[in-house]
Amino acid sequence: MQSGDLTDYPNPFAMAAAGKSKPRHSAVRSALKFLILVAICFAIVLGISVGSKRYLMHRLTADFDSLSAADKQNRLVQMAEMGSPAIEPLAAAMAHSDIDVARTAYDLLRNLQNKWTVLTPSQQQTRHRELVTAISSVSAALPDDRTGWAVTLIQQTITEVVARTDASSRDLYRRAGETLDLLTLSNRSGPSIIDDDAFDPSSPQRLQVRGRPYPVSIENEPPVVNANDPPPPSIYKSAAMRLQPVNPDQTIVLRDVQAAKPAVVEKPPIRKETEYFVEQVQATNPGMQPTLVDSPMETYDDASVIHWLASEHGELRDKAKLELMSRGFSRDDLRLAARIATADVPTRMELVDRIAREPSIDPRPWLWMMSRDESREVRLRVISVIATMNDRDARNHLQKLMIDESDPIVAARLRKVLQLR
């Protein structure tokens, strides 16, 4: 071997790495372990999400009784945002002594029922079953003037499941019927006008119909007559404007009877010629009126005139357009006003967002007008948009709305926006 000859040295780069070959079942086992780990993590996340809702619901209901009426309404709105965990506390709140708090709970349950229509049939059935169970548990505690709310909720559930033929739907239908029986008068053990005192003395009382029927006379049954009783009188005579009974064998002597003299009635003389004075009156059609509205259109505000843009009478629509143009409305303003007057609720809600984003117009007059819309959803959307305007005019307008608002849900949103406690 000469120096520099490397033929006897092995090439380290040519050596094959010696390793253990894993069997096939080992790879399958590793995959199963990974899937099990993923499932465990998913279960943990799901449990945390469900448990967090339960925990938050427990925190919201812990000090509920110590709050004021306005704070209780705000708290109920927060509960309703959590979905199905809020069904039981909302149903219990319908029996609250404050009628405004109870009304808010009922309205929130109605909104939840309307949102369930987009769920799958199995999810809808689960929610309705929870609602029926919650109402059944508080049926005996509901005051008499609020059982109609619970009946309305149960009837909505019955409407949803009455056409289904599966076993679970039939069972839910049966339980809903039993809950209705608990809410009726004959089977209900709650406060009544006879048994217990009402929760609210000023509330209307439920009539109590349980009891014995009135006695009814038996037809074709001869009256019981005692043999010692005197015979019934058959003739009555007059004495000092009073009728007295007379026996049949008694003789009646008539006194002071005079022959009737015919009365002579003198008629006044009638003139043969009678003068008549006929005043000429212009004939008018009773079906027509001089104007289409009771007062001139100039006396109405912009919102009323815009409302007439949706009238069925073309003449009234044309007069409304002319009146708005005389008040400075442009053609674009007229088109927007006509859309607001003729649109349905979803379209009006979209118009609220478009008006808020449109830079070419002043959104305040339009939002001020739509804040008094007849739809609750539209008013809530407008209030949310006005709340983003952090200035004095917007706050003053929201305070005016708070004074005039009668809907408890909208009032609760206004309190939240105005940060009232």
XYZ file of C-alpha atoms in Angstrom:
421
model
C 0.000 0.000 0.000
C 1.553 3.249 -1.084
C 1.010 6.588 0.519
C -1.923 8.395 -0.991
C -3.602 5.133 -2.031
C -7.108 5.208 -0.624
C -8.411 2.047 -2.195
C -8.332 0.173 1.098
C -10.418 2.831 2.942
C -14.176 2.525 2.743
C -16.113 5.422 1.250
C -18.214 6.930 4.015
C -20.619 8.505 1.497
C -21.338 5.161 -0.088
C -22.511 3.544 3.124
C -26.265 2.912 3.453
C -27.801 4.220 6.664
C -28.906 1.355 8.782
C -32.362 2.013 10.325
C -35.227 0.098 11.774
C -38.179 -0.370 9.456
C -41.469 0.492 11.160
C -44.243 -1.983 10.692
C -47.490 -0.863 9.045
C -49.650 -1.234 12.151
C -47.408 1.269 13.946
C -48.317 4.003 11.419
C -52.013 3.264 11.815
C -51.652 3.477 15.569
C -49.987 6.888 15.301
C -52.769 8.172 13.068
C -55.390 6.981 15.537
C -53.578 8.681 18.385
C -53.552 11.938 16.426
C -57.269 11.718 15.669
C -58.061 10.977 19.305
C -55.986 13.971 20.361
C -57.854 16.221 17.915
C -61.210 14.918 19.186
C -60.200 15.564 22.790
C -59.138 19.114 21.949
C -62.424 19.742 20.120
C -64.406 18.408 23.079
C -62.468 20.660 25.434
C -63.142 23.723 23.273
C -66.828 22.825 22.978
C -67.116 22.283 26.709
C -65.463 25.614 27.405
C -67.850 27.421 25.036
C -70.935 25.807 26.575
C -69.653 26.167 30.103
C -68.775 29.802 29.560
C -72.365 30.554 28.496
C -73.698 28.783 31.560
C -71.225 30.640 33.736
C -72.144 34.013 32.236
C -75.847 33.220 32.577
C -75.292 32.369 36.233
C -73.496 35.674 36.738
C -76.314 37.600 35.022
C -79.024 35.988 37.140
C -77.142 36.082 40.449
C -78.008 39.676 41.449
C -81.083 40.090 39.244
C -83.530 40.702 42.106
C -81.458 43.534 43.559
C -81.503 45.620 40.355
C -83.876 48.412 39.454
C -86.618 47.942 36.866
C -84.623 49.611 34.080
C -81.497 47.586 34.874
C -83.552 44.404 34.932
C -84.799 45.118 31.426
C -81.240 45.707 30.227
C -80.142 42.507 31.939
C -82.907 40.543 30.180
C -81.741 41.885 26.818
C -78.207 40.681 27.610
C -79.557 37.255 28.549
C -81.504 36.965 25.301
C -78.331 37.516 23.281
C -76.973 34.184 24.602
C -79.661 32.140 22.882
C -81.123 28.960 24.330
C -79.619 29.298 27.864
C -81.817 32.382 28.302
C -85.122 30.545 27.765
C -85.585 29.452 31.371
C -84.745 32.799 33.069
C -86.845 34.719 30.539
C -89.830 32.459 31.163
C -89.403 32.939 34.905
C -89.240 36.720 34.423
C -92.753 36.731 32.923
C -94.039 36.210 36.485
C -92.164 39.270 37.789
C -94.157 41.716 39.884
C -93.185 44.635 37.603
C -95.358 44.511 34.496
C -92.723 46.287 32.344
C -90.059 43.722 33.228
C -92.473 40.877 32.524
C -93.479 42.409 29.195
C -89.836 42.726 28.166
C -89.248 39.045 28.941
C -92.266 38.049 26.852
C -91.180 40.182 23.876
C -87.679 38.709 24.010
C -89.072 35.169 24.001
C -91.187 36.054 20.973
C -88.090 37.335 19.179
C -86.231 34.134 20.012
C -89.091 32.083 18.584
C -88.966 34.066 15.357
C -85.215 33.455 15.056
C -85.661 29.691 15.442
C -87.368 29.462 12.045
C -83.986 29.503 10.264
C -82.625 26.556 12.267
C -82.762 22.896 11.292
C -85.877 20.944 12.338
C -83.985 19.112 15.077
C -82.586 22.357 16.491
C -86.017 23.991 16.353
C -87.516 21.040 18.197
C -84.884 21.261 20.930
C -85.519 24.979 21.476
C -89.299 24.584 21.525
C -89.031 21.692 23.969
C -86.951 23.846 26.327
C -89.520 26.638 26.018
C -92.455 24.333 26.792
C -90.623 22.926 29.812
C -89.787 26.407 31.111
C -93.359 27.693 30.730
C -94.759 24.540 32.335
C -92.550 25.086 35.378
C -93.803 28.671 35.910
C -97.435 28.178 34.837
C -98.718 28.056 38.420
C -96.854 31.250 39.364
C -98.038 33.358 36.407
C -100.513 36.084 37.363
C -103.935 35.818 35.792
C -103.412 38.752 33.441
C -100.256 37.211 31.900
C -101.355 33.692 31.062
C -102.284 34.994 27.606
C -98.599 35.629 26.893
C -97.678 32.061 27.763
C -100.589 30.732 25.702
C -99.367 32.731 22.690
C -95.883 31.222 22.981
C -97.231 27.684 23.345
C -99.583 28.138 20.391
C -96.632 29.206 18.238
C -94.832 26.003 19.231
C -97.912 23.942 18.391
C -98.112 25.635 14.995
C -94.518 24.635 14.248
C -94.920 20.935 15.121
C -98.552 20.191 14.306
C -97.791 19.040 10.743
C -94.876 16.764 11.684
C -95.458 13.046 12.095
C -92.266 11.805 13.776
C -92.388 10.480 17.321
C -90.436 13.313 18.926
C -92.665 15.955 17.313
C -95.779 14.111 18.472
C -94.373 13.979 22.001
C -93.615 17.712 21.902
C -97.150 18.368 20.641
C -98.571 16.361 23.538
C -96.459 18.198 26.117
C -97.464 21.558 24.646
C -101.118 20.560 24.962
C -100.604 19.568 28.581
C -98.992 22.930 29.271
C -101.984 24.664 27.720
C -104.202 22.697 30.088
C -102.148 24.001 33.002
C -102.689 27.554 31.783
C -106.467 27.188 31.426
C -108.881 28.116 34.164
C -110.283 24.692 34.994
C -106.960 23.018 35.768
C -104.828 25.957 36.877
C -103.877 26.234 40.539
C -102.569 29.783 40.381
C -104.085 32.914 41.934
C -107.800 33.358 41.333
C -110.610 35.532 42.578
C -111.728 32.898 45.110
C -108.715 30.826 46.131
C -105.764 33.213 46.523
C -104.918 36.877 46.368
C -103.638 38.231 43.065
C -100.030 39.236 42.679
C -101.053 42.735 41.626
C -104.325 44.089 43.110
C -104.708 46.468 40.149
C -104.470 43.654 37.605
C -107.656 42.258 36.086
C -108.948 39.179 37.879
C -109.662 35.870 36.224
C -113.242 34.691 36.654
C -113.670 31.503 38.645
C -116.112 29.112 36.972
C -115.496 26.010 39.046
C -118.554 25.315 41.198
C -122.008 23.815 41.217
C -124.426 24.681 38.404
C -127.460 26.821 38.978
C -130.668 24.920 39.897
C -132.880 24.231 36.895
C -136.607 23.596 37.160
C -137.873 20.249 35.926
C -140.249 20.625 33.014
C -143.730 19.037 33.016
C -143.625 18.524 36.796
C -146.907 19.607 38.520
C -146.520 22.024 41.428
C -146.958 20.682 44.939
C -150.192 22.075 46.457
C -151.140 21.724 50.122
C -154.751 20.799 50.850
C -155.034 23.402 53.627
C -153.949 26.290 51.401
C -156.684 28.738 50.278
C -157.678 28.700 46.622
C -155.680 31.074 44.454
C -157.336 34.396 43.703
C -158.846 34.770 40.269
C -159.932 38.422 40.217
C -158.123 41.547 41.346
C -159.831 44.797 42.290
C -158.414 48.271 42.393
C -158.164 50.218 45.641
C -156.071 53.330 45.844
C -153.873 52.243 42.922
C -153.166 48.899 44.600
C -154.272 45.457 43.475
C -155.792 43.223 46.152
C -156.779 39.549 45.829
C -160.516 38.729 45.782
C -162.074 35.319 46.352
C -164.137 33.837 43.517
C -167.414 33.781 45.558
C -167.188 37.455 46.640
C -169.612 39.958 45.048
C -168.066 43.121 43.671
C -170.188 46.309 43.624
C -169.206 48.890 41.073
C -169.603 52.516 42.201
C -169.124 55.899 40.597
C -169.482 54.533 37.130
C -170.592 57.192 34.684
C -171.334 56.908 31.043
C -168.492 57.980 28.925
C -169.096 61.254 27.147
C -167.659 61.639 23.698
C -164.913 64.218 23.657
C -165.163 66.921 21.033
C -161.898 68.105 19.579
C -161.980 71.416 17.785
C -159.585 71.696 14.918
C -158.083 75.052 14.061
C -159.143 76.497 10.735
C -156.833 75.756 7.863
C -156.025 78.401 5.313
C -156.709 77.375 1.807
C -153.704 79.206 0.423
C -150.322 78.625 1.959
C -147.291 80.628 0.955
C -144.004 78.747 0.679
C -140.588 80.342 0.486
C -138.019 78.091 -1.213
C -134.384 79.004 -0.705
C -132.110 78.059 -3.543
C -129.281 75.857 -2.297
C -126.497 74.651 -4.518
C -126.624 70.874 -4.793
C -123.521 69.047 -3.603
C -122.506 65.447 -3.945
C -122.264 63.868 -0.450
C -119.626 61.467 -1.700
C -117.194 64.247 -2.600
C -115.260 66.541 -0.332
C -113.586 69.816 -1.272
C -110.109 68.582 -0.299
C -108.510 65.166 0.027
C -107.353 65.904 3.565
C -109.212 67.595 6.403
C -106.732 70.470 6.655
C -104.486 72.185 4.125
C -101.352 70.199 3.399
C -99.191 73.149 4.372
C -100.138 72.609 8.017
C -98.596 69.115 8.198
C -94.976 68.269 8.922
C -92.576 66.652 6.468
C -93.078 63.124 7.817
C -96.851 63.279 7.277
C -96.505 64.634 3.753
C -93.921 61.944 2.919
C -96.344 59.328 4.239
C -98.895 60.465 1.629
C -96.462 59.564 -1.147
C -97.647 55.974 -0.624
C -101.336 56.882 -0.926
C -103.595 54.995 -3.318
C -105.005 58.269 -4.649
C -102.883 59.694 -7.437
C -104.124 63.229 -6.832
C -102.997 63.089 -3.204
C -99.575 61.771 -4.237
C -99.147 64.608 -6.737
C -100.122 67.206 -4.142
C -97.661 65.692 -1.676
C -94.860 65.903 -4.265
C -95.674 69.528 -5.053
C -95.777 70.384 -1.365
C -92.385 68.751 -0.736
C -90.880 70.530 -3.743
C -92.172 73.836 -2.381
C -90.353 73.031 0.875
C -87.031 72.636 -0.930
C -86.933 68.899 -1.658
C -84.907 68.016 -4.737
C -85.780 65.220 -7.155
C -83.282 62.912 -5.456
C -84.877 63.738 -2.121
C -88.320 62.945 -3.537
C -87.137 59.581 -4.845
C -85.625 58.717 -1.469
C -88.767 59.865 0.346
C -90.957 57.756 -1.957
C -88.791 54.692 -1.298
C -89.056 55.194 2.448
C -92.834 55.617 2.256
C -93.490 52.560 0.075
C -90.793 50.099 1.236
C -91.297 47.147 3.541
C -89.460 46.638 6.829
C -86.299 44.870 5.472
C -85.934 47.491 2.728
C -86.320 50.340 5.211
C -83.604 48.796 7.366
C -81.297 48.710 4.328
C -82.174 52.333 3.572
C -81.074 53.306 7.085
C -77.588 51.919 6.407
C -77.427 53.518 2.951
C -78.465 56.907 4.282
C -75.793 56.701 6.981
C -73.082 55.865 4.398
C -74.147 58.328 1.698
C -71.762 61.322 1.723
C -73.846 63.494 -0.634
C -76.815 63.979 1.729
C -77.305 65.038 5.308
C -78.477 61.868 7.084
C -79.827 63.605 10.172
C -83.303 64.680 8.915
C -83.915 61.258 7.402
C -82.698 59.369 10.475
C -84.667 61.669 12.770
C -87.810 60.878 10.777
C -87.184 57.116 10.583
C -86.453 56.946 14.311
C -90.231 57.153 14.807
C -90.989 54.348 12.364
C -93.841 51.997 13.268
C -91.520 48.963 13.072
C -89.474 48.075 16.143
C -86.635 46.643 14.033
C -86.310 49.867 12.036
C -86.249 51.981 15.196
C -83.574 49.774 16.756
C -81.408 50.063 13.618
C -81.813 53.853 13.521
C -80.920 54.156 17.210
C -77.753 52.133 16.635
C -76.758 54.456 13.785
C -77.548 57.656 15.690
C -75.522 56.359 18.652
C -72.382 56.575 16.492
C -72.904 60.342 16.088
C -71.118 61.597 19.149
C -72.565 65.105 19.351
C -75.116 67.052 21.346
C -77.896 67.060 18.716
C -77.873 63.274 18.420
C -77.940 62.841 22.186
C -80.802 65.333 22.573
C -82.801 63.500 19.923
C -82.221 60.163 21.646
C -83.385 61.677 24.927
C -86.602 62.858 23.241
C -87.127 59.369 21.862
C -86.592 57.957 25.347
C -89.409 60.126 26.709
C -91.925 59.114 24.023
C -90.938 55.435 23.585
C -93.452 52.865 24.853
C -91.787 49.675 23.595
C -89.754 48.187 26.488
C -87.130 46.640 24.189
C -86.507 49.898 22.313
C -86.497 51.780 25.617
C -83.888 49.380 26.978
C -81.706 49.991 23.908
C -82.055 53.754 24.376
C -81.026 53.474 28.024
C -78.013 51.436 27.009
C -77.001 53.968 24.351
C -77.527 56.919 26.696
C -75.755 55.018 29.503
C -78.672 55.514 31.879
C -78.840 53.435 35.038
